[in-house]
């Protein structure tokens, strides 16, 4: 018995990044949008006295060890839930690697959904903690626990559901050469240093953009109600348990 989960891609409908902060991260304001395009992640798991994880893929470029985001997610989730399990993960890649579509982050969430199904874990019982675990794996991982149209703030891990846009066709063009996200940020850091852009100078502009995004996509009044809203959704808007 195993569980197959669709692992959807995302695009950024808008993305503005600030200068590097003292903690090494970058403040940003973005609107994520998940797409129908997807990989398929299959999970087989059973409870045991000691945890073990194995991972395979139809794409040789996908790491099959602890470097893989799906592997990391499963290990962190089991630790957070104080569980031990024998877990097998297979990632059927349909999305481009290093294509800027969040495929690795989506794989992590799909692995989590599969793990929960296999072990009978109730999402309701740890919804806030699972979002925190997702943020440990990567800054854009939590968005896939929400899905649809999502406002991303801070380093991208603070996610606020927005009103979904109407279904629309989207053309995604990816070059033959992959783009490394860490390298892209290093290049950005060098440009910030050259232009003398500071994190403090970025903050005001990013705050303005976050309110503009929220207003444009949800009809919310900028600046009103944000203090009362938690930085993560209290429920998931999307679940894709079938391939």
PDB file of C-alpha atoms in Angstrom:
ATOM      1  CA  UNK A   1       0.000   0.000   0.000  1.00  0.00           C
ATOM      2  CA  UNK A   2       1.302   3.474  -0.874  1.00  0.00           C
ATOM      3  CA  UNK A   3       0.019   7.027  -1.317  1.00  0.00           C
ATOM      4  CA  UNK A   4       0.629   9.091  -4.472  1.00  0.00           C
ATOM      5  CA  UNK A   5       0.388  12.872  -4.202  1.00  0.00           C
ATOM      6  CA  UNK A   6       0.491  15.547  -6.872  1.00  0.00           C
ATOM      7  CA  UNK A   7       3.338  17.984  -6.333  1.00  0.00           C
ATOM      8  CA  UNK A   8       2.306  21.210  -8.046  1.00  0.00           C
ATOM      9  CA  UNK A   9       4.534  23.914  -9.482  1.00  0.00           C
ATOM     10  CA  UNK A  10       4.329  27.607  -8.633  1.00  0.00           C
ATOM     11  CA  UNK A  11       5.163  30.892 -10.267  1.00  0.00           C
ATOM     12  CA  UNK A  12       5.640  34.324  -8.724  1.00  0.00           C
ATOM     13  CA  UNK A  13       3.126  36.845 -10.005  1.00  0.00           C
ATOM     14  CA  UNK A  14       5.322  39.539  -8.478  1.00  0.00           C
ATOM     15  CA  UNK A  15       8.606  39.343  -6.581  1.00  0.00           C
ATOM     16  CA  UNK A  16      10.548  42.108  -4.859  1.00  0.00           C
ATOM     17  CA  UNK A  17      13.636  41.301  -2.804  1.00  0.00           C
ATOM     18  CA  UNK A  18      15.476  43.432  -0.285  1.00  0.00           C
ATOM     19  CA  UNK A  19      19.161  43.556   0.558  1.00  0.00           C
ATOM     20  CA  UNK A  20      20.613  40.738   2.686  1.00  0.00           C
ATOM     21  CA  UNK A  21      19.755  40.950   6.387  1.00  0.00           C
ATOM     22  CA  UNK A  22      22.035  40.371   9.343  1.00  0.00           C
ATOM     23  CA  UNK A  23      20.673  36.808   9.678  1.00  0.00           C
ATOM     24  CA  UNK A  24      21.706  36.012   6.103  1.00  0.00           C
ATOM     25  CA  UNK A  25      18.155  35.927   4.734  1.00  0.00           C
ATOM     26  CA  UNK A  26      16.451  38.430   2.433  1.00  0.00           C
ATOM     27  CA  UNK A  27      13.176  40.194   3.188  1.00  0.00           C
ATOM     28  CA  UNK A  28      10.786  39.948   0.275  1.00  0.00           C
ATOM     29  CA  UNK A  29       7.239  40.545  -0.878  1.00  0.00           C
ATOM     30  CA  UNK A  30       5.730  38.211  -3.436  1.00  0.00           C
ATOM     31  CA  UNK A  31       2.505  36.713  -4.695  1.00  0.00           C
ATOM     32  CA  UNK A  32       2.790  32.989  -5.267  1.00  0.00           C
ATOM     33  CA  UNK A  33       0.461  31.158  -7.629  1.00  0.00           C
ATOM     34  CA  UNK A  34       0.330  27.375  -7.823  1.00  0.00           C
ATOM     35  CA  UNK A  35      -0.165  25.742 -11.222  1.00  0.00           C
ATOM     36  CA  UNK A  36      -1.744  22.565 -12.536  1.00  0.00           C
ATOM     37  CA  UNK A  37       1.700  21.354 -13.700  1.00  0.00           C
ATOM     38  CA  UNK A  38       3.027  18.789 -11.255  1.00  0.00           C
ATOM     39  CA  UNK A  39       5.409  15.991 -10.303  1.00  0.00           C
ATOM     40  CA  UNK A  40       4.050  12.906  -8.568  1.00  0.00           C
ATOM     41  CA  UNK A  41       5.453  11.887  -5.185  1.00  0.00           C
ATOM     42  CA  UNK A  42       4.651   8.394  -3.924  1.00  0.00           C
ATOM     43  CA  UNK A  43       5.136   7.548  -0.256  1.00  0.00           C
ATOM     44  CA  UNK A  44       5.041   4.201   1.482  1.00  0.00           C
ATOM     45  CA  UNK A  45       5.472   4.246   5.264  1.00  0.00           C
ATOM     46  CA  UNK A  46       4.889   2.170   8.362  1.00  0.00           C
ATOM     47  CA  UNK A  47       5.568   2.835  12.014  1.00  0.00           C
ATOM     48  CA  UNK A  48       8.689   1.179  13.420  1.00  0.00           C
ATOM     49  CA  UNK A  49      10.999   1.499  16.410  1.00  0.00           C
ATOM     50  CA  UNK A  50      13.709   3.248  14.390  1.00  0.00           C
ATOM     51  CA  UNK A  51      13.397   5.711  11.503  1.00  0.00           C
ATOM     52  CA  UNK A  52      14.798   4.971   8.070  1.00  0.00           C
ATOM     53  CA  UNK A  53      14.235   6.803   4.784  1.00  0.00           C
ATOM     54  CA  UNK A  54      14.942   5.729   1.218  1.00  0.00           C
ATOM     55  CA  UNK A  55      14.339   7.874  -1.850  1.00  0.00           C
ATOM     56  CA  UNK A  56      14.325   7.137  -5.578  1.00  0.00           C
ATOM     57  CA  UNK A  57      13.511   9.154  -8.693  1.00  0.00           C
ATOM     58  CA  UNK A  58      13.169   8.723 -12.432  1.00  0.00           C
ATOM     59  CA  UNK A  59      15.508  11.734 -12.847  1.00  0.00           C
ATOM     60  CA  UNK A  60      19.187  11.194 -12.055  1.00  0.00           C
ATOM     61  CA  UNK A  61      19.633  14.894 -11.202  1.00  0.00           C
ATOM     62  CA  UNK A  62      17.387  14.565  -8.140  1.00  0.00           C
ATOM     63  CA  UNK A  63      19.374  13.973  -4.908  1.00  0.00           C
ATOM     64  CA  UNK A  64      18.393  10.687  -3.288  1.00  0.00           C
ATOM     65  CA  UNK A  65      19.877  11.365   0.143  1.00  0.00           C
ATOM     66  CA  UNK A  66      19.508  13.847   3.020  1.00  0.00           C
ATOM     67  CA  UNK A  67      20.085  16.777   0.631  1.00  0.00           C
ATOM     68  CA  UNK A  68      16.630  16.209  -0.849  1.00  0.00           C
ATOM     69  CA  UNK A  69      13.880  18.472   0.481  1.00  0.00           C
ATOM     70  CA  UNK A  70      11.366  15.608   0.653  1.00  0.00           C
ATOM     71  CA  UNK A  71      13.810  13.620   2.779  1.00  0.00           C
ATOM     72  CA  UNK A  72      14.381  16.615   5.050  1.00  0.00           C
ATOM     73  CA  UNK A  73      10.641  17.195   5.440  1.00  0.00           C
ATOM     74  CA  UNK A  74       9.936  13.599   6.428  1.00  0.00           C
ATOM     75  CA  UNK A  75      12.752  13.532   8.989  1.00  0.00           C
ATOM     76  CA  UNK A  76      11.729  16.857  10.549  1.00  0.00           C
ATOM     77  CA  UNK A  77       8.042  15.907  10.628  1.00  0.00           C
ATOM     78  CA  UNK A  78       8.700  12.574  12.326  1.00  0.00           C
ATOM     79  CA  UNK A  79      10.915  14.286  14.897  1.00  0.00           C
ATOM     80  CA  UNK A  80       8.280  16.972  15.562  1.00  0.00           C
ATOM     81  CA  UNK A  81       5.601  14.317  16.018  1.00  0.00           C
ATOM     82  CA  UNK A  82       7.878  12.081  18.119  1.00  0.00           C
ATOM     83  CA  UNK A  83       7.329   9.175  15.727  1.00  0.00           C
ATOM     84  CA  UNK A  84       9.572   6.597  14.104  1.00  0.00           C
ATOM     85  CA  UNK A  85       8.822   5.080  10.715  1.00  0.00           C
ATOM     86  CA  UNK A  86      10.260   3.241   7.757  1.00  0.00           C
ATOM     87  CA  UNK A  87       9.617   5.520   4.787  1.00  0.00           C
ATOM     88  CA  UNK A  88      10.051   4.972   1.069  1.00  0.00           C
ATOM     89  CA  UNK A  89       9.695   7.967  -1.282  1.00  0.00           C
ATOM     90  CA  UNK A  90       9.634   7.961  -5.066  1.00  0.00           C
ATOM     91  CA  UNK A  91       9.647  11.238  -7.009  1.00  0.00           C
ATOM     92  CA  UNK A  92       8.405  11.066 -10.576  1.00  0.00           C
ATOM     93  CA  UNK A  93       9.802  14.227 -12.107  1.00  0.00           C
ATOM     94  CA  UNK A  94       7.690  15.995 -14.695  1.00  0.00           C
ATOM     95  CA  UNK A  95       8.749  19.525 -13.775  1.00  0.00           C
ATOM     96  CA  UNK A  96      12.132  20.975 -14.769  1.00  0.00           C
ATOM     97  CA  UNK A  97      14.946  20.851 -12.220  1.00  0.00           C
ATOM     98  CA  UNK A  98      16.165  24.344 -11.214  1.00  0.00           C
ATOM     99  CA  UNK A  99      13.407  25.856 -13.334  1.00  0.00           C
ATOM    100  CA  UNK A 100      12.264  28.411 -10.754  1.00  0.00           C
ATOM    101  CA  UNK A 101       8.941  26.601 -10.285  1.00  0.00           C
ATOM    102  CA  UNK A 102       9.470  25.520  -6.681  1.00  0.00           C
ATOM    103  CA  UNK A 103       9.493  21.853  -7.648  1.00  0.00           C
ATOM    104  CA  UNK A 104      11.790  20.753  -4.837  1.00  0.00           C
ATOM    105  CA  UNK A 105       9.753  22.606  -2.218  1.00  0.00           C
ATOM    106  CA  UNK A 106       6.516  21.186  -3.608  1.00  0.00           C
ATOM    107  CA  UNK A 107       8.033  17.692  -3.464  1.00  0.00           C
ATOM    108  CA  UNK A 108       8.686  18.232   0.246  1.00  0.00           C
ATOM    109  CA  UNK A 109       5.053  19.084   0.963  1.00  0.00           C
ATOM    110  CA  UNK A 110       3.780  16.216  -1.184  1.00  0.00           C
ATOM    111  CA  UNK A 111       6.008  13.848   0.801  1.00  0.00           C
ATOM    112  CA  UNK A 112       4.542  15.232   4.027  1.00  0.00           C
ATOM    113  CA  UNK A 113       0.963  14.769   2.805  1.00  0.00           C
ATOM    114  CA  UNK A 114       1.802  11.213   1.777  1.00  0.00           C
ATOM    115  CA  UNK A 115       3.440  10.494   5.116  1.00  0.00           C
ATOM    116  CA  UNK A 116       0.402  11.779   7.003  1.00  0.00           C
ATOM    117  CA  UNK A 117      -1.898   9.585   4.937  1.00  0.00           C
ATOM    118  CA  UNK A 118       0.268   6.497   5.361  1.00  0.00           C
ATOM    119  CA  UNK A 119       0.625   6.858   9.141  1.00  0.00           C
ATOM    120  CA  UNK A 120      -2.892   8.142   9.816  1.00  0.00           C
ATOM    121  CA  UNK A 121      -1.710  11.500  11.145  1.00  0.00           C
ATOM    122  CA  UNK A 122      -4.458  14.082  11.620  1.00  0.00           C
ATOM    123  CA  UNK A 123      -3.582  17.422  10.026  1.00  0.00           C
ATOM    124  CA  UNK A 124      -5.921  19.230  12.415  1.00  0.00           C
ATOM    125  CA  UNK A 125      -3.840  18.124  15.384  1.00  0.00           C
ATOM    126  CA  UNK A 126      -0.634  19.851  14.304  1.00  0.00           C
ATOM    127  CA  UNK A 127      -1.491  22.355  11.574  1.00  0.00           C
ATOM    128  CA  UNK A 128       0.506  25.245  13.065  1.00  0.00           C
ATOM    129  CA  UNK A 129       3.543  23.094  13.789  1.00  0.00           C
ATOM    130  CA  UNK A 130       3.533  21.567  10.306  1.00  0.00           C
ATOM    131  CA  UNK A 131       3.769  25.052   8.792  1.00  0.00           C
ATOM    132  CA  UNK A 132       6.720  25.786  11.088  1.00  0.00           C
ATOM    133  CA  UNK A 133       8.380  22.521  10.037  1.00  0.00           C
ATOM    134  CA  UNK A 134       7.823  23.430   6.391  1.00  0.00           C
ATOM    135  CA  UNK A 135       9.549  26.779   6.970  1.00  0.00           C
ATOM    136  CA  UNK A 136      12.568  24.917   8.358  1.00  0.00           C
ATOM    137  CA  UNK A 137      12.898  23.014   5.100  1.00  0.00           C
ATOM    138  CA  UNK A 138      12.760  26.106   2.904  1.00  0.00           C
ATOM    139  CA  UNK A 139      11.373  29.623   2.666  1.00  0.00           C
ATOM    140  CA  UNK A 140       8.880  28.836  -0.096  1.00  0.00           C
ATOM    141  CA  UNK A 141       7.792  25.435   1.249  1.00  0.00           C
ATOM    142  CA  UNK A 142       4.865  26.691   3.412  1.00  0.00           C
ATOM    143  CA  UNK A 143       3.064  28.158   0.395  1.00  0.00           C
ATOM    144  CA  UNK A 144       2.394  24.632  -0.895  1.00  0.00           C
ATOM    145  CA  UNK A 145       0.492  23.825   2.293  1.00  0.00           C
ATOM    146  CA  UNK A 146      -1.886  26.644   1.362  1.00  0.00           C
ATOM    147  CA  UNK A 147      -2.007  26.608  -2.443  1.00  0.00           C
ATOM    148  CA  UNK A 148      -3.789  28.866  -4.890  1.00  0.00           C
ATOM    149  CA  UNK A 149      -2.928  32.559  -4.758  1.00  0.00           C
ATOM    150  CA  UNK A 150      -0.766  33.327  -1.721  1.00  0.00           C
ATOM    151  CA  UNK A 151       0.952  36.433  -0.357  1.00  0.00           C
ATOM    152  CA  UNK A 152       4.483  35.677   0.857  1.00  0.00           C
ATOM    153  CA  UNK A 153       6.296  37.978   3.291  1.00  0.00           C
ATOM    154  CA  UNK A 154       9.378  38.118   5.514  1.00  0.00           C
ATOM    155  CA  UNK A 155      11.739  35.643   3.800  1.00  0.00           C
ATOM    156  CA  UNK A 156       8.775  34.078   1.980  1.00  0.00           C
ATOM    157  CA  UNK A 157       7.725  31.672   4.727  1.00  0.00           C
ATOM    158  CA  UNK A 158       4.976  33.916   6.123  1.00  0.00           C
ATOM    159  CA  UNK A 159       2.001  33.014   3.952  1.00  0.00           C
ATOM    160  CA  UNK A 160      -1.413  34.660   3.703  1.00  0.00           C
ATOM    161  CA  UNK A 161      -4.117  33.175   1.469  1.00  0.00           C
ATOM    162  CA  UNK A 162      -5.473  35.628  -1.094  1.00  0.00           C
ATOM    163  CA  UNK A 163      -8.598  35.415  -3.211  1.00  0.00           C
ATOM    164  CA  UNK A 164      -7.939  32.947  -6.005  1.00  0.00           C
ATOM    165  CA  UNK A 165      -7.726  34.351  -9.504  1.00  0.00           C
ATOM    166  CA  UNK A 166      -9.933  32.877 -12.210  1.00  0.00           C
ATOM    167  CA  UNK A 167      -8.457  29.833 -14.017  1.00  0.00           C
ATOM    168  CA  UNK A 168      -6.314  31.032 -16.884  1.00  0.00           C
ATOM    169  CA  UNK A 169      -3.891  29.490 -19.358  1.00  0.00           C
ATOM    170  CA  UNK A 170      -0.240  30.123 -18.569  1.00  0.00           C
ATOM    171  CA  UNK A 171       2.802  29.581 -20.766  1.00  0.00           C
ATOM    172  CA  UNK A 172       5.907  28.567 -18.805  1.00  0.00           C
ATOM    173  CA  UNK A 173       9.179  28.811 -20.721  1.00  0.00           C
ATOM    174  CA  UNK A 174      12.219  27.305 -19.039  1.00  0.00           C
ATOM    175  CA  UNK A 175      15.748  27.492 -20.495  1.00  0.00           C
ATOM    176  CA  UNK A 176      17.871  24.417 -21.005  1.00  0.00           C
ATOM    177  CA  UNK A 177      20.278  25.754 -18.370  1.00  0.00           C
ATOM    178  CA  UNK A 178      19.125  25.452 -14.748  1.00  0.00           C
ATOM    179  CA  UNK A 179      19.386  28.413 -12.391  1.00  0.00           C
ATOM    180  CA  UNK A 180      20.682  27.777  -8.871  1.00  0.00           C
ATOM    181  CA  UNK A 181      18.668  29.769  -6.315  1.00  0.00           C
ATOM    182  CA  UNK A 182      21.603  30.074  -3.853  1.00  0.00           C
ATOM    183  CA  UNK A 183      23.839  31.373  -6.659  1.00  0.00           C
ATOM    184  CA  UNK A 184      21.156  33.811  -7.803  1.00  0.00           C
ATOM    185  CA  UNK A 185      20.998  35.251  -4.280  1.00  0.00           C
ATOM    186  CA  UNK A 186      24.790  35.490  -4.102  1.00  0.00           C
ATOM    187  CA  UNK A 187      24.754  37.476  -7.326  1.00  0.00           C
ATOM    188  CA  UNK A 188      22.007  39.694  -5.872  1.00  0.00           C
ATOM    189  CA  UNK A 189      24.049  40.252  -2.702  1.00  0.00           C
ATOM    190  CA  UNK A 190      27.011  41.364  -4.778  1.00  0.00           C
ATOM    191  CA  UNK A 191      24.812  43.811  -6.668  1.00  0.00           C
ATOM    192  CA  UNK A 192      23.388  45.196  -3.397  1.00  0.00           C
ATOM    193  CA  UNK A 193      26.895  45.734  -2.079  1.00  0.00           C
ATOM    194  CA  UNK A 194      27.914  47.484  -5.288  1.00  0.00           C
ATOM    195  CA  UNK A 195      24.834  49.733  -5.213  1.00  0.00           C
ATOM    196  CA  UNK A 196      25.051  50.194  -1.408  1.00  0.00           C
ATOM    197  CA  UNK A 197      21.499  48.987  -0.887  1.00  0.00           C
ATOM    198  CA  UNK A 198      20.814  48.117   2.771  1.00  0.00           C
ATOM    199  CA  UNK A 199      18.181  45.928   4.391  1.00  0.00           C
ATOM    200  CA  UNK A 200      16.868  48.941   6.300  1.00  0.00           C
ATOM    201  CA  UNK A 201      16.376  50.925   3.113  1.00  0.00           C
ATOM    202  CA  UNK A 202      14.472  47.982   1.606  1.00  0.00           C
ATOM    203  CA  UNK A 203      11.975  47.637   4.445  1.00  0.00           C
ATOM    204  CA  UNK A 204       9.720  50.602   3.692  1.00  0.00           C
ATOM    205  CA  UNK A 205       9.379  49.711   0.020  1.00  0.00           C
ATOM    206  CA  UNK A 206       8.648  46.060   0.772  1.00  0.00           C
ATOM    207  CA  UNK A 207       5.973  47.016   3.308  1.00  0.00           C
ATOM    208  CA  UNK A 208       4.309  49.231   0.729  1.00  0.00           C
ATOM    209  CA  UNK A 209       4.405  46.448  -1.842  1.00  0.00           C
ATOM    210  CA  UNK A 210       2.942  43.862   0.544  1.00  0.00           C
ATOM    211  CA  UNK A 211      -0.070  46.094   1.189  1.00  0.00           C
ATOM    212  CA  UNK A 212      -0.461  46.792  -2.518  1.00  0.00           C
ATOM    213  CA  UNK A 213      -0.409  43.072  -3.286  1.00  0.00           C
ATOM    214  CA  UNK A 214      -2.949  42.304  -0.579  1.00  0.00           C
ATOM    215  CA  UNK A 215      -5.273  45.035  -1.795  1.00  0.00           C
ATOM    216  CA  UNK A 216      -4.981  44.074  -5.460  1.00  0.00           C
ATOM    217  CA  UNK A 217      -5.611  40.366  -4.943  1.00  0.00           C
ATOM    218  CA  UNK A 218      -8.033  40.274  -2.042  1.00  0.00           C
ATOM    219  CA  UNK A 219      -9.813  43.608  -1.907  1.00  0.00           C
ATOM    220  CA  UNK A 220      -8.534  44.089   1.655  1.00  0.00           C
ATOM    221  CA  UNK A 221      -7.992  47.550   3.065  1.00  0.00           C
ATOM    222  CA  UNK A 222      -4.197  48.082   3.271  1.00  0.00           C
ATOM    223  CA  UNK A 223      -2.931  48.217   6.828  1.00  0.00           C
ATOM    224  CA  UNK A 224      -6.242  47.182   8.398  1.00  0.00           C
ATOM    225  CA  UNK A 225      -6.514  43.873  10.197  1.00  0.00           C
ATOM    226  CA  UNK A 226      -2.958  42.702   9.595  1.00  0.00           C
ATOM    227  CA  UNK A 227      -2.090  42.899  13.293  1.00  0.00           C
ATOM    228  CA  UNK A 228      -4.986  40.528  14.059  1.00  0.00           C
ATOM    229  CA  UNK A 229      -4.162  38.013  11.349  1.00  0.00           C
ATOM    230  CA  UNK A 230      -1.758  35.147  12.032  1.00  0.00           C
ATOM    231  CA  UNK A 231       1.186  34.872   9.624  1.00  0.00           C
ATOM    232  CA  UNK A 232       0.005  31.455   8.466  1.00  0.00           C
ATOM    233  CA  UNK A 233      -3.330  30.076   7.385  1.00  0.00           C
ATOM    234  CA  UNK A 234      -5.393  28.362  10.065  1.00  0.00           C
ATOM    235  CA  UNK A 235      -6.487  25.838   7.488  1.00  0.00           C
ATOM    236  CA  UNK A 236      -5.294  24.492   4.153  1.00  0.00           C
ATOM    237  CA  UNK A 237      -7.007  25.730   1.024  1.00  0.00           C
ATOM    238  CA  UNK A 238      -5.727  22.941  -1.191  1.00  0.00           C
ATOM    239  CA  UNK A 239      -4.941  19.274  -0.740  1.00  0.00           C
ATOM    240  CA  UNK A 240      -3.961  17.048  -3.623  1.00  0.00           C
ATOM    241  CA  UNK A 241      -3.901  13.474  -2.339  1.00  0.00           C
ATOM    242  CA  UNK A 242      -4.280  11.882  -5.778  1.00  0.00           C
ATOM    243  CA  UNK A 243      -1.817  11.851  -8.694  1.00  0.00           C
TER     244      UNK A 243
END
